[in-house]
Tab-separated table of C-alpha atoms and ligand atoms in Angstrom:
chain	number	residue	atom	x	y	z
A	2	UNK	CA	-5.278	-22.525	-19.207
A	3	UNK	CA	-6.741	-21.383	-22.551
A	4	UNK	CA	-10.143	-20.646	-21.024
A	5	UNK	CA	-8.482	-18.590	-18.273
A	6	UNK	CA	-6.716	-16.524	-20.935
A	7	UNK	CA	-9.937	-16.125	-22.916
A	8	UNK	CA	-11.771	-14.831	-19.870
A	9	UNK	CA	-8.828	-12.508	-19.190
A	10	UNK	CA	-9.065	-11.159	-22.739
A	11	UNK	CA	-12.803	-10.669	-22.294
A	12	UNK	CA	-12.043	-8.663	-19.149
A	13	UNK	CA	-9.588	-6.481	-21.055
A	14	UNK	CA	-12.180	-5.946	-23.766
A	15	UNK	CA	-14.747	-4.564	-21.365
A	16	UNK	CA	-12.348	-1.813	-20.345
A	17	UNK	CA	-11.377	1.564	-21.762
A	18	UNK	CA	-7.673	1.984	-22.432
A	19	UNK	CA	-5.872	5.191	-21.565
A	20	UNK	CA	-2.383	5.894	-22.937
A	21	UNK	CA	-0.238	8.868	-21.982
A	22	UNK	CA	2.425	10.092	-24.377
A	23	UNK	CA	3.879	12.377	-21.707
A	24	UNK	CA	2.558	14.496	-18.884
A	25	UNK	CA	2.186	17.591	-21.084
A	26	UNK	CA	-0.457	16.290	-23.513
A	27	UNK	CA	-3.874	14.781	-22.895
A	28	UNK	CA	-4.176	10.983	-22.707
A	29	UNK	CA	-5.473	8.999	-25.686
A	30	UNK	CA	-8.460	6.712	-25.096
A	31	UNK	CA	-9.715	3.639	-26.964
A	32	UNK	CA	-11.669	0.422	-26.456
A	33	UNK	CA	-11.416	-3.059	-27.960
A	34	UNK	CA	-14.311	-4.430	-29.976
A	35	UNK	CA	-15.010	-7.457	-32.116
A	36	UNK	CA	-15.459	-5.430	-35.343
A	37	UNK	CA	-12.714	-3.523	-37.218
A	38	UNK	CA	-12.912	0.293	-36.917
A	39	UNK	CA	-11.263	3.221	-38.629
A	40	UNK	CA	-8.771	4.874	-36.268
A	41	UNK	CA	-9.000	8.502	-35.179
A	42	UNK	CA	-5.954	10.690	-36.083
A	43	UNK	CA	-4.643	10.385	-32.462
A	44	UNK	CA	-4.919	6.592	-32.537
A	45	UNK	CA	-3.404	6.493	-36.000
A	46	UNK	CA	-0.386	8.405	-34.665
A	47	UNK	CA	-0.175	6.201	-31.553
A	48	UNK	CA	-0.238	2.943	-33.510
A	49	UNK	CA	1.652	4.523	-36.451
A	50	UNK	CA	4.653	2.335	-37.004
A	51	UNK	CA	6.584	-0.431	-35.318
A	52	UNK	CA	5.201	-3.092	-33.048
A	53	UNK	CA	3.006	-2.207	-30.131
A	54	UNK	CA	2.148	-4.015	-26.903
A	55	UNK	CA	0.185	-3.232	-23.790
A	56	UNK	CA	1.350	-4.946	-20.631
A	57	UNK	CA	-0.001	-5.193	-17.143
A	58	UNK	CA	1.619	-6.580	-14.007
A	59	UNK	CA	-1.489	-6.785	-11.896
A	60	UNK	CA	-1.370	-9.525	-9.261
A	61	UNK	CA	-3.622	-10.279	-6.354
A	62	UNK	CA	-3.576	-7.715	-3.572
A	63	UNK	CA	-3.203	-3.942	-3.886
A	64	UNK	CA	0.241	-3.704	-2.260
A	65	UNK	CA	1.633	-6.481	-4.447
A	66	UNK	CA	0.001	-4.993	-7.580
A	67	UNK	CA	1.381	-1.521	-6.915
A	68	UNK	CA	4.892	-2.848	-6.302
A	69	UNK	CA	4.762	-5.241	-9.284
A	70	UNK	CA	3.787	-2.388	-11.598
A	71	UNK	CA	6.710	-0.252	-10.384
A	72	UNK	CA	9.050	-3.230	-10.720
A	73	UNK	CA	7.825	-3.985	-14.250
A	74	UNK	CA	8.262	-0.369	-15.322
A	75	UNK	CA	11.859	-0.207	-14.125
A	76	UNK	CA	12.673	-3.680	-15.531
A	77	UNK	CA	11.376	-2.663	-18.978
A	78	UNK	CA	13.137	0.712	-18.866
A	79	UNK	CA	16.379	-1.095	-18.097
A	80	UNK	CA	16.096	-4.005	-20.566
A	81	UNK	CA	14.450	-2.469	-23.650
A	82	UNK	CA	16.786	-1.709	-26.555
A	83	UNK	CA	17.167	1.797	-28.063
A	84	UNK	CA	14.239	2.650	-30.339
A	85	UNK	CA	11.576	1.526	-27.849
A	86	UNK	CA	9.158	3.950	-26.143
A	87	UNK	CA	7.615	3.067	-22.817
A	88	UNK	CA	4.345	4.918	-22.201
A	89	UNK	CA	2.147	5.036	-19.122
A	90	UNK	CA	-1.198	3.357	-19.660
A	91	UNK	CA	-4.220	2.436	-17.592
A	92	UNK	CA	-7.396	0.435	-18.051
A	93	UNK	CA	-10.716	1.299	-16.432
A	94	UNK	CA	-14.470	0.864	-16.453
A	95	UNK	CA	-16.167	4.248	-16.924
A	96	UNK	CA	-17.637	5.589	-13.656
A	97	UNK	CA	-16.856	2.371	-11.750
A	98	UNK	CA	-14.998	3.179	-8.526
A	99	UNK	CA	-11.669	1.395	-7.983
A	100	UNK	CA	-11.659	0.013	-11.544
A	101	UNK	CA	-8.527	1.938	-12.595
A	102	UNK	CA	-5.566	-0.391	-13.203
A	103	UNK	CA	-2.117	0.854	-14.176
A	104	UNK	CA	-0.213	-0.711	-17.048
A	105	UNK	CA	2.242	0.223	-19.779
A	106	UNK	CA	2.308	0.666	-23.522
A	107	UNK	CA	5.375	-0.307	-25.410
A	108	UNK	CA	6.201	0.962	-28.925
A	109	UNK	CA	8.966	-1.008	-30.547
A	110	UNK	CA	10.865	0.686	-33.378
A	111	UNK	CA	14.170	-0.945	-32.459
A	112	UNK	CA	16.489	-2.260	-35.184
A	113	UNK	CA	15.719	-5.926	-34.467
A	114	UNK	CA	12.226	-5.537	-32.997
A	115	UNK	CA	13.523	-7.195	-29.863
A	116	UNK	CA	11.011	-5.769	-27.363
A	117	UNK	CA	8.845	-8.881	-27.733
A	118	UNK	CA	11.729	-11.038	-26.530
A	119	UNK	CA	12.145	-8.828	-23.449
A	120	UNK	CA	8.394	-8.910	-22.737
A	121	UNK	CA	8.324	-12.689	-23.119
A	122	UNK	CA	11.203	-13.104	-20.672
A	123	UNK	CA	9.297	-10.968	-18.151
A	124	UNK	CA	6.147	-12.984	-18.845
A	125	UNK	CA	7.991	-16.247	-18.218
A	126	UNK	CA	9.434	-15.039	-14.900
A	127	UNK	CA	5.996	-13.805	-13.771
A	128	UNK	CA	6.717	-10.046	-13.868
A	129	UNK	CA	4.052	-9.540	-16.540
A	130	UNK	CA	0.556	-10.932	-15.973
A	131	UNK	CA	-1.044	-9.956	-19.321
A	132	UNK	CA	0.267	-8.839	-22.697
A	133	UNK	CA	-1.713	-7.668	-25.718
A	134	UNK	CA	-0.043	-7.290	-29.123
A	135	UNK	CA	-1.351	-4.942	-31.831
A	136	UNK	CA	-1.084	-5.282	-35.629
A	137	UNK	CA	-2.040	-2.671	-38.238
A	138	UNK	CA	-4.463	-3.941	-40.923
A	139	UNK	CA	-4.353	-2.946	-44.598
A	140	UNK	CA	-7.613	-1.000	-44.335
A	141	UNK	CA	-6.354	1.356	-41.608
A	142	UNK	CA	-7.669	-0.675	-38.663
A	143	UNK	CA	-5.639	-2.128	-35.807
A	144	UNK	CA	-6.140	-5.687	-34.516
A	145	UNK	CA	-5.281	-6.873	-31.053
A	146	UNK	CA	-4.635	-10.332	-29.618
A	147	UNK	CA	-3.465	-11.733	-26.336
A	148	UNK	CA	0.124	-12.995	-26.171
A	149	UNK	CA	-0.306	-16.519	-24.948
A	150	UNK	CA	1.322	-19.952	-25.126
A	151	UNK	CA	-2.046	-21.338	-26.304
A	152	UNK	CA	-2.429	-21.301	-30.138
A	153	UNK	CA	-6.248	-21.098	-29.920
A	154	UNK	CA	-5.945	-18.100	-27.665
A	155	UNK	CA	-3.469	-16.278	-29.901
A	156	UNK	CA	-5.919	-16.471	-32.814
A	157	UNK	CA	-8.760	-14.536	-31.186
A	158	UNK	CA	-8.885	-11.005	-32.582
A	159	UNK	CA	-10.234	-7.730	-31.225
A	160	UNK	CA	-9.975	-4.292	-32.818
A	161	UNK	CA	-8.915	-0.888	-31.535
A	162	UNK	CA	-11.948	1.442	-31.541
A	163	UNK	CA	-11.993	5.183	-30.757
A	164	UNK	CA	-14.078	6.233	-27.719
A	165	UNK	CA	-14.988	9.711	-26.436
A	166	UNK	CA	-12.804	11.301	-23.745
A	167	UNK	CA	-14.441	10.445	-20.392
A	168	UNK	CA	-16.065	13.277	-18.484
A	169	UNK	CA	-14.017	12.595	-15.354
A	170	UNK	CA	-10.318	11.743	-15.419
A	171	UNK	CA	-10.285	7.961	-14.773
A	172	UNK	CA	-7.592	8.236	-12.042
A	173	UNK	CA	-10.189	10.007	-9.870
A	174	UNK	CA	-12.082	6.684	-9.655
A	175	UNK	CA	-9.353	5.282	-7.419
A	176	UNK	CA	-8.128	8.268	-5.369
A	177	UNK	CA	-9.998	7.438	-2.136
A	178	UNK	CA	-7.933	4.949	-0.126
A	179	UNK	CA	-5.322	4.566	-2.872
A	180	UNK	CA	-3.892	8.092	-3.009
A	181	UNK	CA	-5.681	9.950	-0.216
A	182	UNK	CA	-6.765	8.456	3.111
A	183	UNK	CA	-9.636	9.783	5.202
A	184	UNK	CA	-9.347	7.612	8.336
A	185	UNK	CA	-6.380	6.567	10.430
A	186	UNK	CA	-7.384	2.930	10.198
A	187	UNK	CA	-7.401	3.001	6.370
A	188	UNK	CA	-3.829	4.299	6.204
A	189	UNK	CA	-2.754	1.808	8.908
A	190	UNK	CA	-4.218	-1.074	6.863
A	191	UNK	CA	-1.909	-0.299	3.933
A	192	UNK	CA	1.196	-0.441	6.116
A	193	UNK	CA	-0.071	-3.591	7.821
A	194	UNK	CA	-0.346	-5.189	4.362
A	195	UNK	CA	3.291	-4.156	3.759
A	196	UNK	CA	4.657	-5.816	6.916
A	197	UNK	CA	6.206	-8.748	5.045
A	198	UNK	CA	7.744	-6.784	2.188
A	199	UNK	CA	8.737	-3.533	3.948
A	200	UNK	CA	9.960	-4.359	7.461
A	201	UNK	CA	10.093	-0.624	8.338
A	202	UNK	CA	6.262	-0.581	8.227
A	203	UNK	CA	6.127	-2.266	11.646
A	204	UNK	CA	8.288	0.442	13.205
A	205	UNK	CA	6.127	3.197	11.679
A	206	UNK	CA	2.929	1.530	12.934
A	207	UNK	CA	4.497	1.216	16.387
A	208	UNK	CA	5.238	4.951	16.439
A	209	UNK	CA	1.615	5.641	15.464
A	210	UNK	CA	0.379	3.308	18.186
A	211	UNK	CA	2.535	5.018	20.821
A	212	UNK	CA	0.902	8.383	20.195
A	213	UNK	CA	-2.421	7.356	21.800
A	214	UNK	CA	-4.273	8.875	18.898
A	215	UNK	CA	-7.856	8.007	19.824
A	216	UNK	CA	-8.657	11.183	21.687
A	217	UNK	CA	-6.940	13.562	19.283
A	218	UNK	CA	-9.817	14.535	17.016
A	219	UNK	CA	-11.887	15.651	20.035
A	220	UNK	CA	-9.056	17.411	21.800
A	221	UNK	CA	-10.057	20.850	23.079
A	222	UNK	CA	-7.319	23.160	21.771
A	223	UNK	CA	-6.428	25.908	24.203
A	224	UNK	CA	-4.048	27.845	21.959
A	225	UNK	CA	-4.426	28.396	18.214
A	226	UNK	CA	-2.933	25.916	15.764
A	227	UNK	CA	-1.703	27.579	12.571
A	228	UNK	CA	-0.636	25.539	9.551
A	229	UNK	CA	1.660	27.017	6.902
A	230	UNK	CA	1.282	25.360	3.511
A	231	UNK	CA	2.731	25.947	0.064
A	232	UNK	CA	4.729	24.509	-2.785
A	233	UNK	CA	8.463	23.985	-2.476
A	234	UNK	CA	10.529	27.166	-2.065
A	235	UNK	CA	7.556	29.379	-1.257
A	236	UNK	CA	9.174	30.329	2.063
A	237	UNK	CA	7.527	27.967	4.586
A	238	UNK	CA	10.706	27.274	6.557
A	239	UNK	CA	11.653	30.959	6.629
A	240	UNK	CA	8.183	32.035	7.755
A	241	UNK	CA	7.519	29.286	10.305
A	242	UNK	CA	10.833	30.006	12.083
A	243	UNK	CA	10.008	33.720	12.239
A	244	UNK	CA	6.480	32.997	13.501
A	245	UNK	CA	7.832	30.688	16.184
A	246	UNK	CA	9.950	33.532	17.551
A	247	UNK	CA	7.359	36.273	17.099
A	248	UNK	CA	4.555	34.318	18.826
A	249	UNK	CA	6.562	32.266	21.321
A	250	UNK	CA	5.008	29.280	19.566
A	251	UNK	CA	5.914	25.610	19.306
A	252	UNK	CA	7.041	24.663	15.793
A	253	UNK	CA	5.995	21.251	14.453
A	254	UNK	CA	6.262	19.606	11.048
A	255	UNK	CA	4.469	16.988	9.059
A	256	UNK	CA	5.917	14.467	8.507
A	257	UNK	CA	7.199	14.628	12.101
A	258	UNK	CA	10.864	14.307	12.975
A	259	UNK	CA	10.391	10.770	14.344
A	260	UNK	CA	9.574	9.573	10.791
A	261	UNK	CA	12.677	11.230	9.301
A	262	UNK	CA	14.697	8.002	9.122
A	263	UNK	CA	11.892	6.226	7.232
A	264	UNK	CA	11.053	8.918	4.713
A	265	UNK	CA	13.544	7.969	2.005
A	266	UNK	CA	12.448	4.337	2.228
A	267	UNK	CA	8.766	5.158	1.727
A	268	UNK	CA	9.458	7.822	-0.920
A	269	UNK	CA	10.851	4.999	-3.078
A	270	UNK	CA	7.566	3.060	-2.893
A	271	UNK	CA	4.542	3.372	-5.232
A	272	UNK	CA	1.892	6.037	-4.436
A	273	UNK	CA	-0.396	3.685	-2.442
A	274	UNK	CA	2.321	3.009	0.145
A	275	UNK	CA	4.051	6.400	0.012
A	276	UNK	CA	0.789	8.289	0.551
A	277	UNK	CA	-0.314	6.033	3.408
A	278	UNK	CA	3.027	6.767	5.096
A	279	UNK	CA	2.507	10.569	4.831
A	280	UNK	CA	-1.097	10.184	6.003
A	281	UNK	CA	0.153	8.454	9.162
A	282	UNK	CA	2.695	11.256	9.622
A	283	UNK	CA	-0.222	13.696	9.910
A	284	UNK	CA	-1.821	11.635	12.687
A	285	UNK	CA	1.445	11.600	14.655
A	286	UNK	CA	1.779	15.369	14.158
A	287	UNK	CA	-1.870	15.716	15.284
A	288	UNK	CA	-1.031	13.982	18.563
A	289	UNK	CA	1.909	16.352	19.055
A	290	UNK	CA	-0.322	19.351	18.248
A	291	UNK	CA	-2.881	18.161	20.801
A	292	UNK	CA	-0.207	17.973	23.510
A	293	UNK	CA	1.621	21.208	22.670
A	294	UNK	CA	-1.414	23.422	22.063
A	295	UNK	CA	-2.350	22.991	25.712
A	296	UNK	CA	0.660	25.191	26.598
A	297	UNK	CA	1.385	27.528	23.651
A	298	UNK	CA	0.338	28.457	20.113
A	299	UNK	CA	1.434	25.858	17.569
A	300	UNK	CA	2.850	26.539	14.102
A	301	UNK	CA	2.910	23.525	11.754
A	302	UNK	CA	5.020	23.370	8.601
A	303	UNK	CA	2.806	21.343	6.185
A	304	UNK	CA	-0.096	19.088	7.271
A	305	UNK	CA	-3.037	17.355	5.572
A	306	UNK	CA	-3.457	19.948	2.793
A	307	UNK	CA	0.025	19.022	1.520
A	308	UNK	CA	-0.586	15.294	1.731
A	309	UNK	CA	-3.869	15.478	-0.175
A	310	UNK	CA	-2.928	18.166	-2.717
A	311	UNK	CA	0.310	16.478	-3.832
A	312	UNK	CA	-1.361	13.064	-3.956
A	313	UNK	CA	-4.296	14.279	-6.059
A	314	UNK	CA	-2.090	16.307	-8.421
A	315	UNK	CA	0.224	13.336	-8.964
A	316	UNK	CA	-2.572	10.826	-9.525
A	317	UNK	CA	-4.394	13.002	-12.060
A	318	UNK	CA	-2.212	13.423	-15.141
A	319	UNK	CA	-2.376	16.289	-17.635
A	320	UNK	CA	-3.978	19.667	-17.049
A	321	UNK	CA	-5.594	21.350	-14.045
A	322	UNK	CA	-9.026	20.834	-15.669
A	323	UNK	CA	-8.621	17.087	-15.043
A	324	UNK	CA	-8.712	17.545	-11.240
A	325	UNK	CA	-11.837	16.380	-9.377
A	326	UNK	CA	-14.435	19.177	-9.464
A	327	UNK	CA	-14.742	21.778	-6.693
A	328	UNK	CA	-16.910	20.334	-3.902
A	329	UNK	CA	-15.914	16.720	-4.590
A	330	UNK	CA	-15.755	14.427	-1.533
A	331	UNK	CA	-12.073	13.968	-2.404
A	332	UNK	CA	-11.319	17.437	-0.956
A	333	UNK	CA	-12.996	16.750	2.431
A	334	UNK	CA	-10.893	16.813	5.595
A	335	UNK	CA	-10.576	13.394	7.353
A	336	UNK	CA	-13.214	13.185	10.077
A	337	UNK	CA	-10.778	11.746	12.667
A	338	UNK	CA	-7.873	14.176	12.115
A	339	UNK	CA	-7.371	17.193	14.401
A	340	UNK	CA	-8.459	20.352	12.570
A	341	UNK	CA	-6.196	23.394	12.806
A	342	UNK	CA	-7.507	26.877	13.681
A	343	UNK	CA	-6.045	28.454	10.543
A	344	UNK	CA	-4.373	27.217	7.339
A	345	UNK	CA	-2.333	29.698	5.299
A	346	UNK	CA	-1.205	28.860	1.775
A	347	UNK	CA	1.930	30.703	0.665
A	348	UNK	CA	1.712	31.556	-3.008
A	349	UNK	CA	4.522	33.057	-5.065
A	350	UNK	CA	4.113	34.903	-8.386
A	351	UNK	CA	5.517	33.135	-11.482
A	352	UNK	CA	8.534	35.482	-11.889
A	353	UNK	CA	9.617	35.100	-8.272
A	354	UNK	CA	8.978	31.351	-8.520
A	355	UNK	CA	11.291	31.142	-11.571
A	356	UNK	CA	13.949	33.148	-9.726
A	357	UNK	CA	13.844	30.908	-6.655
A	358	UNK	CA	13.851	27.755	-8.799
A	359	UNK	CA	16.727	29.057	-10.920
A	360	UNK	CA	18.695	29.658	-7.719
A	361	UNK	CA	18.293	25.963	-6.987
A	362	UNK	CA	20.372	25.143	-10.107
A	363	UNK	CA	18.396	22.664	-12.215
A	364	UNK	CA	20.367	20.561	-14.717
A	365	UNK	CA	20.628	22.657	-17.932
A	366	UNK	CA	19.742	19.924	-20.463
A	367	UNK	CA	16.643	18.896	-18.519
A	368	UNK	CA	15.686	22.410	-17.606
A	369	UNK	CA	13.151	23.362	-20.279
A	370	UNK	CA	11.022	20.226	-20.206
A	371	UNK	CA	11.248	19.901	-16.446
A	372	UNK	CA	10.123	23.485	-15.956
A	373	UNK	CA	7.159	22.928	-18.240
A	374	UNK	CA	6.164	19.641	-16.604
A	375	UNK	CA	6.775	21.190	-13.185
A	376	UNK	CA	4.686	24.186	-14.145
A	377	UNK	CA	1.693	21.952	-14.972
A	378	UNK	CA	2.210	19.954	-11.796
A	379	UNK	CA	2.611	23.031	-9.579
A	380	UNK	CA	-0.592	24.546	-11.006
A	381	UNK	CA	-2.450	21.339	-10.161
A	382	UNK	CA	-1.019	21.137	-6.625
A	383	UNK	CA	-1.871	24.776	-5.947
A	384	UNK	CA	-5.388	24.362	-7.322
A	385	UNK	CA	-5.932	21.189	-5.265
A	386	UNK	CA	-4.753	23.075	-2.136
A	387	UNK	CA	-7.382	25.739	-2.821
A	388	UNK	CA	-10.184	23.193	-3.281
A	389	UNK	CA	-9.676	21.447	0.090
A	390	UNK	CA	-12.486	22.200	2.519
A	391	UNK	CA	-13.214	22.260	6.258
A	392	UNK	CA	-10.842	23.947	6.849
A	393	UNK	CA	-10.117	25.738	3.591
A	394	UNK	CA	-6.844	27.636	3.310
A	395	UNK	CA	-6.358	31.393	3.133
A	396	UNK	CA	-3.982	32.450	0.358
A	397	UNK	CA	-1.060	34.695	1.271
A	398	UNK	CA	1.051	36.404	-1.400
A	399	UNK	CA	4.541	35.248	-0.398
A	400	UNK	CA	6.376	37.123	-3.173
A	401	UNK	CA	7.343	40.219	-1.094
A	402	UNK	CA	10.287	40.301	1.335
A	403	UNK	CA	10.372	37.837	4.286
A	404	UNK	CA	9.687	40.677	6.755
A	405	UNK	CA	6.690	41.895	4.751
A	406	UNK	CA	5.243	38.349	4.538
A	407	UNK	CA	5.773	37.880	8.289
A	408	UNK	CA	3.941	41.107	9.134
A	409	UNK	CA	1.021	40.245	6.866
A	410	UNK	CA	0.722	36.777	8.364
A	411	UNK	CA	0.928	38.102	11.948
A	412	UNK	CA	-1.867	40.492	11.091
A	413	UNK	CA	-4.002	37.609	9.722
A	414	UNK	CA	-3.316	35.474	12.787
A	415	UNK	CA	-4.293	38.300	15.148
A	416	UNK	CA	-7.519	38.870	13.241
A	417	UNK	CA	-8.549	35.248	12.844
A	418	UNK	CA	-7.234	33.678	16.062
A	419	UNK	CA	-7.396	36.547	18.569
A	420	UNK	CA	-3.710	36.228	19.320
B	503	ATP	N1	9.858	36.236	1.194
B	503	ATP	C1	10.961	35.805	0.573
B	503	ATP	N2	11.556	36.550	-0.372
B	503	ATP	C2	12.668	36.144	-1.006
B	503	ATP	N3	13.280	34.960	-0.767
B	503	ATP	C3	12.724	34.173	0.156
B	503	ATP	C4	11.544	34.547	0.887
B	503	ATP	N4	11.222	33.543	1.734
B	503	ATP	C5	12.157	32.594	1.563
B	503	ATP	N5	13.061	32.971	0.613
B	503	ATP	C6	14.208	32.179	0.124
B	503	ATP	O1	13.670	31.215	-0.784
B	503	ATP	C7	14.292	29.948	-0.582
B	503	ATP	C8	13.244	28.920	-0.126
B	503	ATP	O2	12.731	29.311	1.154
B	503	ATP	P1	12.286	28.249	2.239
B	503	ATP	O3	13.349	27.216	2.442
B	503	ATP	O4	11.848	29.016	3.430
B	503	ATP	O5	11.045	27.605	1.468
B	503	ATP	P2	10.239	26.276	1.779
B	503	ATP	O6	8.851	26.566	1.356
B	503	ATP	O7	10.451	25.850	3.198
B	503	ATP	O8	10.922	25.232	0.783
B	503	ATP	P3	10.830	23.628	0.797
B	503	ATP	O9	9.404	23.245	0.964
B	503	ATP	O10	11.345	23.261	-0.560
B	503	ATP	O11	11.709	23.168	1.920
B	503	ATP	C9	15.375	30.181	0.472
B	503	ATP	O12	16.586	30.440	-0.221
B	503	ATP	C10	14.906	31.430	1.219
B	503	ATP	O13	15.972	32.145	1.765
B	504	LIG	N1	2.388	16.587	5.218
B	504	LIG	C1	3.082	16.229	4.115
B	504	LIG	C2	4.353	16.707	3.839
B	504	LIG	C3	4.993	16.318	2.704
B	504	LIG	N2	4.412	15.459	1.841
B	504	LIG	C4	5.117	15.000	0.626
B	504	LIG	O1	6.483	15.411	0.679
B	504	LIG	C5	6.841	16.241	-0.433
B	504	LIG	C6	7.214	17.635	-0.028
B	504	LIG	O2	8.019	17.639	1.082
B	504	LIG	P1	9.243	18.673	1.271
B	504	LIG	O3	9.955	18.170	2.464
B	504	LIG	O4	10.027	18.587	0.010
B	504	LIG	O5	8.641	20.003	1.492
B	504	LIG	C7	5.664	16.323	-1.333
B	504	LIG	O6	6.014	15.664	-2.519
B	504	LIG	C8	4.552	15.556	-0.644
B	504	LIG	O7	4.245	14.480	-1.471
B	504	LIG	C9	3.164	14.975	2.137
B	504	LIG	O8	2.605	14.162	1.353
B	504	LIG	N3	2.513	15.368	3.269
């Protein structure tokens, strides 16, 4: 048992730690080493006062790990006393693909320092796989040890050491096949792995199966297929309905209507499962596009650009600069997914965006911070949309009146699709 813990600690020590205070500031990075180090000002502030722990729920299997992490986060949020901060954390090996593991940091400034009791309960019932505890030294350093039932194990010490900010955001190491899927079979595999824990997965896979998807990527489209993309409230619904009438087109959506009953269920799941669900939605919509475009032009409200852009922007925390660079393989269109003739991205200027959001009536107390966090997130989604290739999207200013936007889009469609 002790040797297993020691090897687990050694594994932790080979990794870089990333802690996020909130989504507005940049993450803080550090490593563990066998020699004491002076802390940087950021680390000094992070480890400032109180007791600090890092916890990880990782189990075997990606579906189980993703769900255990989400379960641990909500269990801690529910059980921790006032005075505790729960921060997102992750551990990774620089430049090693799929090495990014999610965890949590816990700062305990509660009256009775009772977070440790809560963590130990979760450790005993198996919700926490690994816990590290940190202690400030008198000379400004910070020591770290594994929380273990083995006395020998508890005595081993490592020290928090500053490291440079990595060149690439570490979440980008895991995006392929965890957040964005590039083949039908990869997205199907995730839902197959969920069969035992999410019974609805079988029904979704059955719907995918029924669409006879094999021939879709090679389908010869007879009429143009036009995708309308954009952030929430940019006017997609308004425009797609008008286009349907103006062009005598068939209007489709991704996710398709047949997945409507399952959407809430999968939205509650961690990104791995939620994103695989939306990826499969695109393949079902692709089959519908292939059928319908034989008879009429097709307008699609959201498609793969939405699935990929939201997934990438959610996975990569912080600022737009943290997104994978332009030209990255992450922005490539899946080779087996039907490509549309034209993708238009509706973009709204910031003033109009504020007006439309204000009309939606956000909760007043939350408003300021949500708008700021949303602003960062929206910038990242929009930038990710623009970086997707083959096909890339054409940006349409959707701030003018609905009629003006419709006329501009009809003009673009006539020019690009000979309609
Ligand atoms: N060009 C426009 N000018 C002003 N208001 C608009 C325009 N287009 C749509 N709206 C209004 O903005 C709101 C959002 O529009 P709509 O529902 O079409 O957006 P959406 O992109 O489909 O949103 P979501 O993705 O959140 O469903 C609606 O109240 C709609 O009437
Ligand atoms: N093709 C799609 C469509 C949607 N999503 C996800 O759904 C959210 C937006 O949907 P709305 O119905 O609110 O417009 C967004 O968070 C996307 O994550 C998707 O992934 N793929």
